[in-house]
Structures are given as structure tokens and as C-alpha cells.
Amino acid sequence: MWKELENKLNKSGRKWEPCEGYMSDRSAKLFCEKCGKSVGMHDITYTNLESIMYCGDCVQEYIKECPIKLDCGTVISDHGAFVEMEYTDNYYSRMVVDKTCYFNKKGRYIKAKGKRYYI
Ligand SMILES: [Zn+2]
């Protein structure tokens, strides 16, 4: 594994394991913060290690009833690790995008238009 990525992982303080085979120089196995189950291999070059990771089961408790109104748009469906958001401001007449959810100690948020929205 590349030293730079290994440093990034170690600095994040999270549990990880190296993996073998395809893309092993840039990928690592990561684990659910809550139950410790593997959440699979991740390309560390692109992974936001500041966000806590949850497995498909543990993320369920974050799922909210939709729609959720935000000042930049509306969350129309909630999948736990990502949501579908419809922009309803002046820039787009109707545009639906998938938004990755990030997790920290305060809860779950999405980034939209340079702002964090806790949902
Ligand atoms: Zn879990």
C-alpha cells in the first residue's frame, strides 16, 4: 500500500486492514463504526475518512421520513448512506441528485451548495 495512503488511514484513527489483489496499493478494508462489521474495500484515494462509516444495518436508524424540506431543496427519499434531493431553488427548474451522507459525532449531514445540512 502507498505510504501516503497508509498515513492517511493511520491518522484517521480508524480500524482498517490491508487487502490483496486488484488495487491493493490504494485500497483498504474498512469497518462499521458501530458493530464492527466489514463495510468492504474502499479506494482510500477517494474516501472521506473524516466521515464515520456504518454498515447497511446500522445506517437504518438514521433513515427519516420524507419529504424533508431544506432551504435549498427537498429530500425526497432517504437510503441511509445517501439521499435523493430535489433542488427547488431558482437555478434549476427541477433537478434530482443523489447526495452522499456524512456522519460525525453530531449526526448525519449532506453537503449542498457549500453548506452542511444535518438531517
Ligand atoms: Zn454496523
Short mmCIF file of C-alpha atoms and ligand atoms in Angstrom, two decimals:
data_model
loop_
_atom_site.label_atom_id
_atom_site.label_comp_id
_atom_site.label_asym_id
_atom_site.label_seq_id
_atom_site.Cartn_x
_atom_site.Cartn_y
_atom_site.Cartn_z
CA MET A 1 0.00 0.00 0.00
CA TRP A 2 1.14 3.51 -0.77
CA LYS A 3 2.79 5.14 2.23
CA GLU A 4 0.82 8.34 1.81
CA LEU A 5 -2.50 6.48 1.98
CA GLU A 6 -1.34 4.37 4.87
CA ASN A 7 -0.54 7.59 6.74
CA LYS A 8 -3.97 8.96 5.90
CA LEU A 9 -5.59 5.83 7.36
CA ASN A 10 -3.46 5.81 10.48
CA LYS A 11 -4.07 9.49 11.08
CA SER A 12 -7.83 8.97 10.86
CA GLY A 13 -7.63 6.64 13.86
CA ARG A 14 -9.96 4.14 12.29
CA LYS A 15 -9.63 0.40 12.16
CA TRP A 16 -8.53 -0.87 8.77
CA GLU A 17 -6.95 -3.87 7.14
CA PRO A 18 -4.86 -4.04 4.02
CA CYS A 19 -6.38 -6.01 1.18
CA GLU A 20 -4.88 -8.14 -1.51
CA GLY A 21 -5.15 -8.25 -5.25
CA TYR A 22 -6.63 -5.69 -7.57
CA MET A 23 -5.98 -2.10 -6.45
CA SER A 24 -4.41 -3.28 -3.19
CA ASP A 25 -1.90 -0.44 -3.39
CA ARG A 26 -4.66 2.09 -2.87
CA SER A 27 -7.50 0.19 -1.21
CA ALA A 28 -8.19 -0.96 2.33
CA LYS A 29 -10.88 -2.87 4.13
CA LEU A 30 -12.91 -0.64 6.46
CA PHE A 31 -15.31 -1.44 9.26
CA CYS A 32 -18.64 -0.25 10.63
CA GLU A 33 -18.14 2.21 13.47
CA LYS A 34 -20.97 0.76 15.49
CA CYS A 35 -20.98 -3.04 15.12
CA GLY A 36 -17.52 -3.61 13.65
CA LYS A 37 -18.78 -5.48 10.61
CA SER A 38 -16.77 -5.07 7.43
CA VAL A 39 -18.08 -2.40 5.09
CA GLY A 40 -15.90 -3.68 2.29
CA MET A 41 -12.97 -2.42 0.32
CA HIS A 42 -12.63 1.27 -0.30
CA ASP A 43 -10.38 3.21 -2.59
CA ILE A 44 -8.63 5.36 0.02
CA THR A 45 -7.62 7.95 -2.58
CA TYR A 46 -11.27 8.99 -2.81
CA THR A 47 -12.66 8.01 0.59
CA ASN A 48 -13.57 10.76 3.03
CA LEU A 49 -12.08 9.38 6.22
CA GLU A 50 -13.45 12.21 8.32
CA SER A 51 -16.87 10.69 7.95
CA ILE A 52 -17.81 7.81 10.22
CA MET A 53 -18.87 4.70 8.31
CA TYR A 54 -21.84 2.48 9.06
CA CYS A 55 -22.90 -0.82 7.55
CA GLY A 56 -26.27 -1.29 5.86
CA ASP A 57 -27.89 -2.41 9.12
CA CYS A 58 -26.56 0.30 11.42
CA VAL A 59 -27.37 3.08 8.97
CA GLN A 60 -31.08 2.18 9.15
CA GLU A 61 -31.63 4.15 12.35
CA TYR A 62 -30.72 7.38 10.52
CA ILE A 63 -33.37 6.97 7.86
CA LYS A 64 -36.04 9.63 8.14
CA GLU A 65 -39.47 10.01 6.74
CA CYS A 66 -39.55 12.02 3.53
CA PRO A 67 -40.02 14.63 2.18
CA ILE A 68 -37.67 16.76 4.27
CA LYS A 69 -37.69 20.46 3.42
CA LEU A 70 -34.33 22.25 3.36
CA ASP A 71 -33.75 25.83 2.25
CA CYS A 72 -32.02 24.71 -0.96
CA GLY A 73 -34.34 21.86 -1.87
CA THR A 74 -36.25 18.84 -0.70
CA VAL A 75 -35.00 15.41 0.31
CA ILE A 76 -37.42 13.13 -1.49
CA SER A 77 -36.05 9.72 -0.49
CA ASP A 78 -33.72 8.52 2.22
CA HIS A 79 -31.47 5.48 1.84
CA GLY A 80 -29.35 5.99 4.95
CA ALA A 81 -25.93 6.34 3.36
CA PHE A 82 -27.28 8.63 0.65
CA VAL A 83 -30.42 10.60 -0.08
CA GLU A 84 -32.14 11.81 -3.21
CA MET A 85 -32.56 15.52 -3.21
CA GLU A 86 -34.60 17.71 -5.48
CA TYR A 87 -33.34 21.23 -5.95
CA THR A 88 -36.18 23.67 -5.84
CA ASP A 89 -34.35 26.99 -5.92
CA ASN A 90 -34.08 29.40 -8.82
CA TYR A 91 -31.08 27.79 -10.51
CA TYR A 92 -32.81 24.66 -11.68
CA SER A 93 -36.42 24.12 -12.55
CA ARG A 94 -36.33 20.52 -11.42
CA MET A 95 -33.23 18.51 -10.76
CA VAL A 96 -32.90 15.37 -8.66
CA VAL A 97 -29.45 14.39 -7.43
CA ASP A 98 -28.03 11.70 -5.16
CA LYS A 99 -26.30 13.18 -2.14
CA THR A 100 -23.77 11.23 -0.12
CA CYS A 101 -24.39 11.39 3.62
CA TYR A 102 -21.54 12.10 6.01
CA PHE A 103 -21.53 11.15 9.64
CA ASN A 104 -19.84 12.72 12.62
CA LYS A 105 -20.43 12.89 16.35
CA LYS A 106 -23.23 15.44 15.86
CA GLY A 107 -25.15 13.25 13.46
CA ARG A 108 -25.67 12.90 9.75
CA TYR A 109 -25.32 15.63 7.18
CA ILE A 110 -25.30 16.24 3.46
CA LYS A 111 -23.38 18.92 1.61
CA ALA A 112 -25.32 21.12 -0.72
CA LYS A 113 -24.25 24.42 -2.25
CA GLY A 114 -21.23 24.57 0.03
CA LYS A 115 -23.29 24.20 3.19
CA ARG A 116 -23.83 21.36 5.61
CA TYR A 117 -27.36 20.29 6.32
CA TYR A 118 -27.91 17.98 9.26
CA ILE A 119 -30.75 15.59 8.56
ZN ZN B 1 -22.88 -1.91 11.63
#
